[in-house]
CSV table of C-alpha atoms in Angstrom, one decimal:
chain,number,residue,atom,x,y,z
A,1,UNK,CA,99.6,124.8,73.9
A,2,UNK,CA,100.3,125.5,77.6
A,3,UNK,CA,99.2,122.9,80.0
A,4,UNK,CA,99.7,125.3,83.3
A,5,UNK,CA,96.0,125.6,83.9
A,6,UNK,CA,96.0,121.9,84.2
A,7,UNK,CA,98.7,122.0,87.1
A,8,UNK,CA,97.2,124.9,88.8
A,9,UNK,CA,94.0,123.0,89.4
A,10,UNK,CA,96.1,119.8,90.5
A,11,UNK,CA,98.0,122.0,92.7
A,12,UNK,CA,95.0,123.7,94.1
A,13,UNK,CA,93.2,120.6,94.9
A,14,UNK,CA,96.3,118.8,96.4
A,15,UNK,CA,97.1,121.4,98.8
A,16,UNK,CA,100.5,122.4,100.4
A,17,UNK,CA,100.8,119.3,102.4
A,18,UNK,CA,100.1,116.7,99.7
A,19,UNK,CA,102.0,118.5,97.2
A,20,UNK,CA,104.9,118.6,99.4
A,21,UNK,CA,104.6,115.0,100.4
A,22,UNK,CA,104.6,113.7,96.6
A,23,UNK,CA,107.3,116.0,95.5
A,24,UNK,CA,109.2,114.8,98.6
A,25,UNK,CA,108.7,111.0,97.8
A,26,UNK,CA,110.0,111.7,94.1
A,27,UNK,CA,113.1,113.0,95.7
A,28,UNK,CA,112.8,116.9,95.6
A,29,UNK,CA,114.1,118.5,98.8
A,30,UNK,CA,115.9,115.2,99.3
A,31,UNK,CA,119.7,114.6,99.3
A,32,UNK,CA,120.4,111.9,96.4
A,33,UNK,CA,123.4,109.6,96.9
A,34,UNK,CA,125.6,110.1,93.8
A,35,UNK,CA,128.0,107.2,94.7
A,36,UNK,CA,131.1,109.6,94.1
A,37,UNK,CA,133.8,110.7,97.1
A,38,UNK,CA,133.1,114.3,98.3
A,39,UNK,CA,135.7,116.9,98.7
A,40,UNK,CA,137.1,115.4,101.9
A,41,UNK,CA,137.6,112.0,100.1
A,42,UNK,CA,135.9,110.1,102.8
A,43,UNK,CA,132.5,111.1,102.6
A,44,UNK,CA,129.9,110.7,99.8
A,45,UNK,CA,128.8,113.5,97.6
A,46,UNK,CA,125.3,114.3,97.7
A,47,UNK,CA,123.0,116.4,95.4
A,48,UNK,CA,120.3,118.4,97.6
A,49,UNK,CA,117.3,120.1,96.8
A,50,UNK,CA,114.6,121.9,98.7
A,51,UNK,CA,110.8,121.8,99.4
A,52,UNK,CA,108.5,123.4,101.9
A,53,UNK,CA,109.0,122.1,105.4
A,54,UNK,CA,105.9,121.7,107.8
A,55,UNK,CA,106.6,124.9,109.7
A,56,UNK,CA,106.8,126.8,106.6
A,57,UNK,CA,103.7,125.6,105.3
A,58,UNK,CA,101.8,126.5,108.4
A,59,UNK,CA,103.0,129.9,108.2
A,60,UNK,CA,101.9,130.3,104.7
A,61,UNK,CA,98.3,129.0,105.8
A,62,UNK,CA,98.3,131.6,108.6
A,63,UNK,CA,99.2,134.3,106.1
A,64,UNK,CA,96.7,133.3,103.5
A,65,UNK,CA,99.6,132.4,101.0
A,66,UNK,CA,98.9,128.5,101.0
A,67,UNK,CA,96.6,128.2,97.7
A,68,UNK,CA,98.9,130.6,95.8
A,69,UNK,CA,102.2,128.6,96.7
A,70,UNK,CA,100.6,125.4,96.1
A,71,UNK,CA,99.6,126.6,92.7
A,72,UNK,CA,103.2,127.9,91.9
A,73,UNK,CA,104.8,124.7,93.2
A,74,UNK,CA,102.4,122.8,90.9
A,75,UNK,CA,104.6,124.1,87.9
A,76,UNK,CA,107.9,123.8,89.5
A,77,UNK,CA,108.0,127.6,90.6
A,78,UNK,CA,107.9,129.4,93.9
A,79,UNK,CA,109.6,128.4,97.1
A,80,UNK,CA,111.0,124.8,95.5
A,81,UNK,CA,114.3,123.7,94.1
A,82,UNK,CA,115.8,120.7,92.3
A,83,UNK,CA,118.9,119.8,90.1
A,84,UNK,CA,118.7,118.1,86.7
A,85,UNK,CA,119.7,114.9,88.7
A,86,UNK,CA,116.7,115.0,90.9
A,87,UNK,CA,114.5,115.6,87.8
A,88,UNK,CA,116.0,112.7,85.7
A,89,UNK,CA,115.9,110.5,88.8
A,90,UNK,CA,112.3,111.4,89.4
A,91,UNK,CA,110.9,110.5,85.7
A,92,UNK,CA,113.1,107.3,85.9
A,93,UNK,CA,111.1,106.5,89.2
A,94,UNK,CA,108.0,107.1,87.3
A,95,UNK,CA,109.0,105.0,84.4
A,96,UNK,CA,110.0,102.1,86.9
A,97,UNK,CA,106.2,102.1,88.3
A,98,UNK,CA,107.6,103.8,91.7
A,99,UNK,CA,110.7,101.6,92.2
A,100,UNK,CA,113.6,103.9,93.7
A,101,UNK,CA,117.2,103.4,92.8
A,102,UNK,CA,120.0,105.7,93.3
A,103,UNK,CA,121.6,107.0,90.5
A,104,UNK,CA,125.0,106.1,89.0
A,105,UNK,CA,127.3,108.5,87.3
A,106,UNK,CA,130.1,106.4,87.1
A,107,UNK,CA,129.7,102.5,86.4
A,108,UNK,CA,130.7,100.6,89.7
A,109,UNK,CA,129.9,103.6,91.8
A,110,UNK,CA,126.4,103.6,93.0
A,111,UNK,CA,125.2,105.4,96.0
A,112,UNK,CA,123.2,103.7,99.2
A,113,UNK,CA,119.9,104.8,99.3
A,114,UNK,CA,118.3,105.1,102.6
A,115,UNK,CA,115.0,103.1,102.3
A,116,UNK,CA,113.2,104.7,105.3
A,117,UNK,CA,113.6,108.2,103.4
A,118,UNK,CA,113.3,106.6,99.7
A,119,UNK,CA,110.6,103.5,100.0
A,120,UNK,CA,109.3,102.0,97.0
A,121,UNK,CA,105.8,102.8,96.3
A,122,UNK,CA,103.7,101.1,93.7
A,123,UNK,CA,102.2,103.6,91.1
A,124,UNK,CA,99.4,101.6,89.4
A,125,UNK,CA,100.3,100.7,85.5
A,126,UNK,CA,97.2,102.8,84.3
A,127,UNK,CA,98.2,105.7,86.1
A,128,UNK,CA,102.1,105.2,84.5
A,129,UNK,CA,100.7,104.6,81.3
A,130,UNK,CA,98.3,107.8,81.2
A,131,UNK,CA,101.0,110.0,82.3
A,132,UNK,CA,103.7,108.7,79.5
A,133,UNK,CA,101.0,108.9,76.9
A,134,UNK,CA,100.7,112.6,77.7
A,135,UNK,CA,104.5,112.9,77.7
A,136,UNK,CA,104.4,111.4,74.1
A,137,UNK,CA,102.2,113.5,72.7
A,138,UNK,CA,103.7,116.7,74.3
A,139,UNK,CA,106.5,115.8,72.0
A,140,UNK,CA,104.9,114.2,68.9
A,141,UNK,CA,101.8,116.2,68.4
A,142,UNK,CA,101.7,119.3,66.7
A,143,UNK,CA,100.1,121.1,69.6
A,144,UNK,CA,102.9,120.0,72.0
A,145,UNK,CA,105.4,122.5,73.4
A,146,UNK,CA,108.0,119.8,72.8
A,147,UNK,CA,107.1,119.0,69.3
A,148,UNK,CA,108.6,121.6,67.0
A,149,UNK,CA,110.1,124.8,66.6
A,150,UNK,CA,108.4,127.6,64.5
A,151,UNK,CA,110.4,129.8,62.6
A,152,UNK,CA,107.3,131.6,60.4
A,153,UNK,CA,103.6,131.2,59.2
A,154,UNK,CA,103.8,127.6,58.2
A,155,UNK,CA,107.7,126.9,58.7
A,156,UNK,CA,108.2,124.2,61.2
A,157,UNK,CA,111.0,121.9,62.1
A,158,UNK,CA,110.5,118.9,64.3
A,159,UNK,CA,112.7,119.0,67.7
A,160,UNK,CA,112.8,115.3,67.9
A,161,UNK,CA,113.9,113.4,64.8
A,162,UNK,CA,116.1,110.4,65.7
A,163,UNK,CA,114.6,107.5,64.0
A,164,UNK,CA,113.3,104.3,65.7
A,165,UNK,CA,113.1,105.7,69.0
A,166,UNK,CA,110.1,107.1,71.0
A,167,UNK,CA,110.4,110.0,73.2
A,168,UNK,CA,108.0,111.3,76.0
A,169,UNK,CA,109.0,114.4,77.7
A,170,UNK,CA,107.8,117.8,79.3
A,171,UNK,CA,109.2,121.1,78.5
A,172,UNK,CA,109.7,123.9,81.0
A,173,UNK,CA,110.4,127.7,81.0
A,174,UNK,CA,111.2,128.7,84.3
A,175,UNK,CA,111.2,132.2,85.5
A,176,UNK,CA,114.7,133.3,86.7
A,177,UNK,CA,116.2,136.3,88.7
A,178,UNK,CA,118.4,139.0,86.8
A,179,UNK,CA,121.7,137.8,85.0
A,180,UNK,CA,124.2,139.6,86.5
A,181,UNK,CA,127.9,139.7,85.2
A,182,UNK,CA,130.7,142.1,85.2
A,183,UNK,CA,131.2,143.0,81.4
A,184,UNK,CA,133.7,145.6,81.8
A,185,UNK,CA,135.9,144.2,84.2
A,186,UNK,CA,135.9,146.7,86.8
A,187,UNK,CA,134.9,144.5,89.6
A,188,UNK,CA,131.5,146.5,90.0
A,189,UNK,CA,128.1,145.0,88.7
A,190,UNK,CA,126.3,148.2,87.7
A,191,UNK,CA,122.5,148.4,86.5
A,192,UNK,CA,123.7,148.2,82.6
A,193,UNK,CA,125.3,144.9,83.7
A,194,UNK,CA,122.1,143.2,84.8
A,195,UNK,CA,119.7,141.8,82.2
A,196,UNK,CA,116.0,140.7,83.4
A,197,UNK,CA,113.1,139.1,81.6
A,198,UNK,CA,115.2,135.8,80.9
A,199,UNK,CA,114.2,132.2,81.6
A,200,UNK,CA,115.9,128.8,82.6
A,201,UNK,CA,115.0,126.5,79.6
A,202,UNK,CA,114.2,123.0,81.0
A,203,UNK,CA,113.6,119.4,79.3
A,204,UNK,CA,113.1,116.5,80.9
A,205,UNK,CA,112.0,113.1,79.6
A,206,UNK,CA,112.3,109.4,78.8
A,207,UNK,CA,113.4,107.6,75.6
A,208,UNK,CA,113.4,104.0,74.3
A,209,UNK,CA,113.2,101.9,71.2
A,210,UNK,CA,110.1,102.4,69.0
A,211,UNK,CA,109.7,98.7,68.6
A,212,UNK,CA,108.7,98.0,72.2
A,213,UNK,CA,107.6,101.5,73.3
A,214,UNK,CA,109.2,101.0,76.9
A,215,UNK,CA,111.3,103.9,78.3
A,216,UNK,CA,114.8,103.0,78.7
A,217,UNK,CA,116.9,106.1,79.6
A,218,UNK,CA,115.7,109.3,81.6
A,219,UNK,CA,117.3,112.7,80.2
A,220,UNK,CA,117.2,116.1,82.1
A,221,UNK,CA,118.6,119.4,80.2
A,222,UNK,CA,119.0,122.8,82.2
A,223,UNK,CA,120.2,125.7,79.9
A,224,UNK,CA,120.4,128.6,82.5
A,225,UNK,CA,118.9,132.0,80.7
A,226,UNK,CA,118.3,129.9,77.6
A,227,UNK,CA,114.8,130.9,77.0
A,228,UNK,CA,112.1,128.7,75.8
A,229,UNK,CA,112.3,125.0,77.2
A,230,UNK,CA,111.1,123.5,73.9
A,231,UNK,CA,113.0,125.5,71.7
A,232,UNK,CA,116.2,125.6,73.6
A,233,UNK,CA,116.7,122.8,75.7
A,234,UNK,CA,114.6,120.3,73.5
A,235,UNK,CA,117.5,120.4,70.8
A,236,UNK,CA,119.9,119.5,73.2
A,237,UNK,CA,117.9,116.7,74.5
A,238,UNK,CA,117.7,115.3,70.8
A,239,UNK,CA,121.2,115.5,70.5
A,240,UNK,CA,121.7,113.4,73.9
A,241,UNK,CA,119.4,110.9,72.1
A,242,UNK,CA,121.3,110.8,69.1
A,243,UNK,CA,124.4,110.1,71.1
A,244,UNK,CA,122.6,107.3,73.0
A,245,UNK,CA,121.9,105.6,69.4
A,246,UNK,CA,125.4,106.0,68.1
A,247,UNK,CA,127.0,104.5,71.1
A,248,UNK,CA,124.9,101.4,71.0
A,249,UNK,CA,122.4,102.1,73.7
A,250,UNK,CA,119.3,102.6,71.5
A,251,UNK,CA,118.5,100.3,68.2
A,252,UNK,CA,119.4,101.8,65.0
A,253,UNK,CA,116.7,101.3,62.4
A,254,UNK,CA,117.1,101.5,58.5
C-alpha cells in the first residue's frame, strides 16, 4: 500500500521552511565529510546534495507554488537531491536518537564534522520507536511495499529472508528523466535512443540482531533506472544483509 498520502499531508502541514529546516538538519543539502582525500591530495573529499534555500522558497511562495513543492519534497521529489551516503547517514542519525557522526568509508579515516552545521538534537525515544516500528512493518507485513515480490495471484516471495535479523526500511520509486544512450555509436543520441517512463529504485533501511531488536547498520541502495524500489532495490539490500551476517557483523542463528 502506498504511504504517499501520509507524507503529502505531512509536507502540507510543515510547509516549505520547516521541511527545508528538518531535511537540512538530517544532512540533505549539506556537504558530508568523507574522511578521504580529494583529487588534489590535500583536501578532503565531500559528498554534496541540495535543498531549497531561503530565496528560492520565497520565490515559490510569491508564485503560489509553495504548497505543491512542500508536498513534492515530502516524498523526496521536486527540487531536492541527496546521495545514498546522505540517506544512510540520515537513517543512522535517526537510529541514534539524533546524535550525529561523520560516516567512515575506510576504517581509520573519519571526516571532521562541523558541529555548528551538524549539531546533535535529541529525538524523543517514543518518536524514534514509532518510526522504526512503521519501517519494520513496511518490510514484514504483507501490505508493506518492502515485504514481498508478487509474481502472480497468490504467488509471493519475501524480499528479506535472512534468519535471525530484524529489518526496518523504506522503499522508494523516484521519477527520473529519460535515459539517453548512444546505442549505435554514431556520437549522436537520437529520439529512438531515449527511453522515458523509467524510475530510480531506492531502498534505505536499518538492520540488527533479532534478539535485541536494536538497529546496528544503515543500508542505502539506489538502482538508477531500475524501476520498483521494493522489487529491485530491496533484494540488493537483502544481499548486503546476508554479507554482513556471513562476515560476522550480525549474529548467525541456527
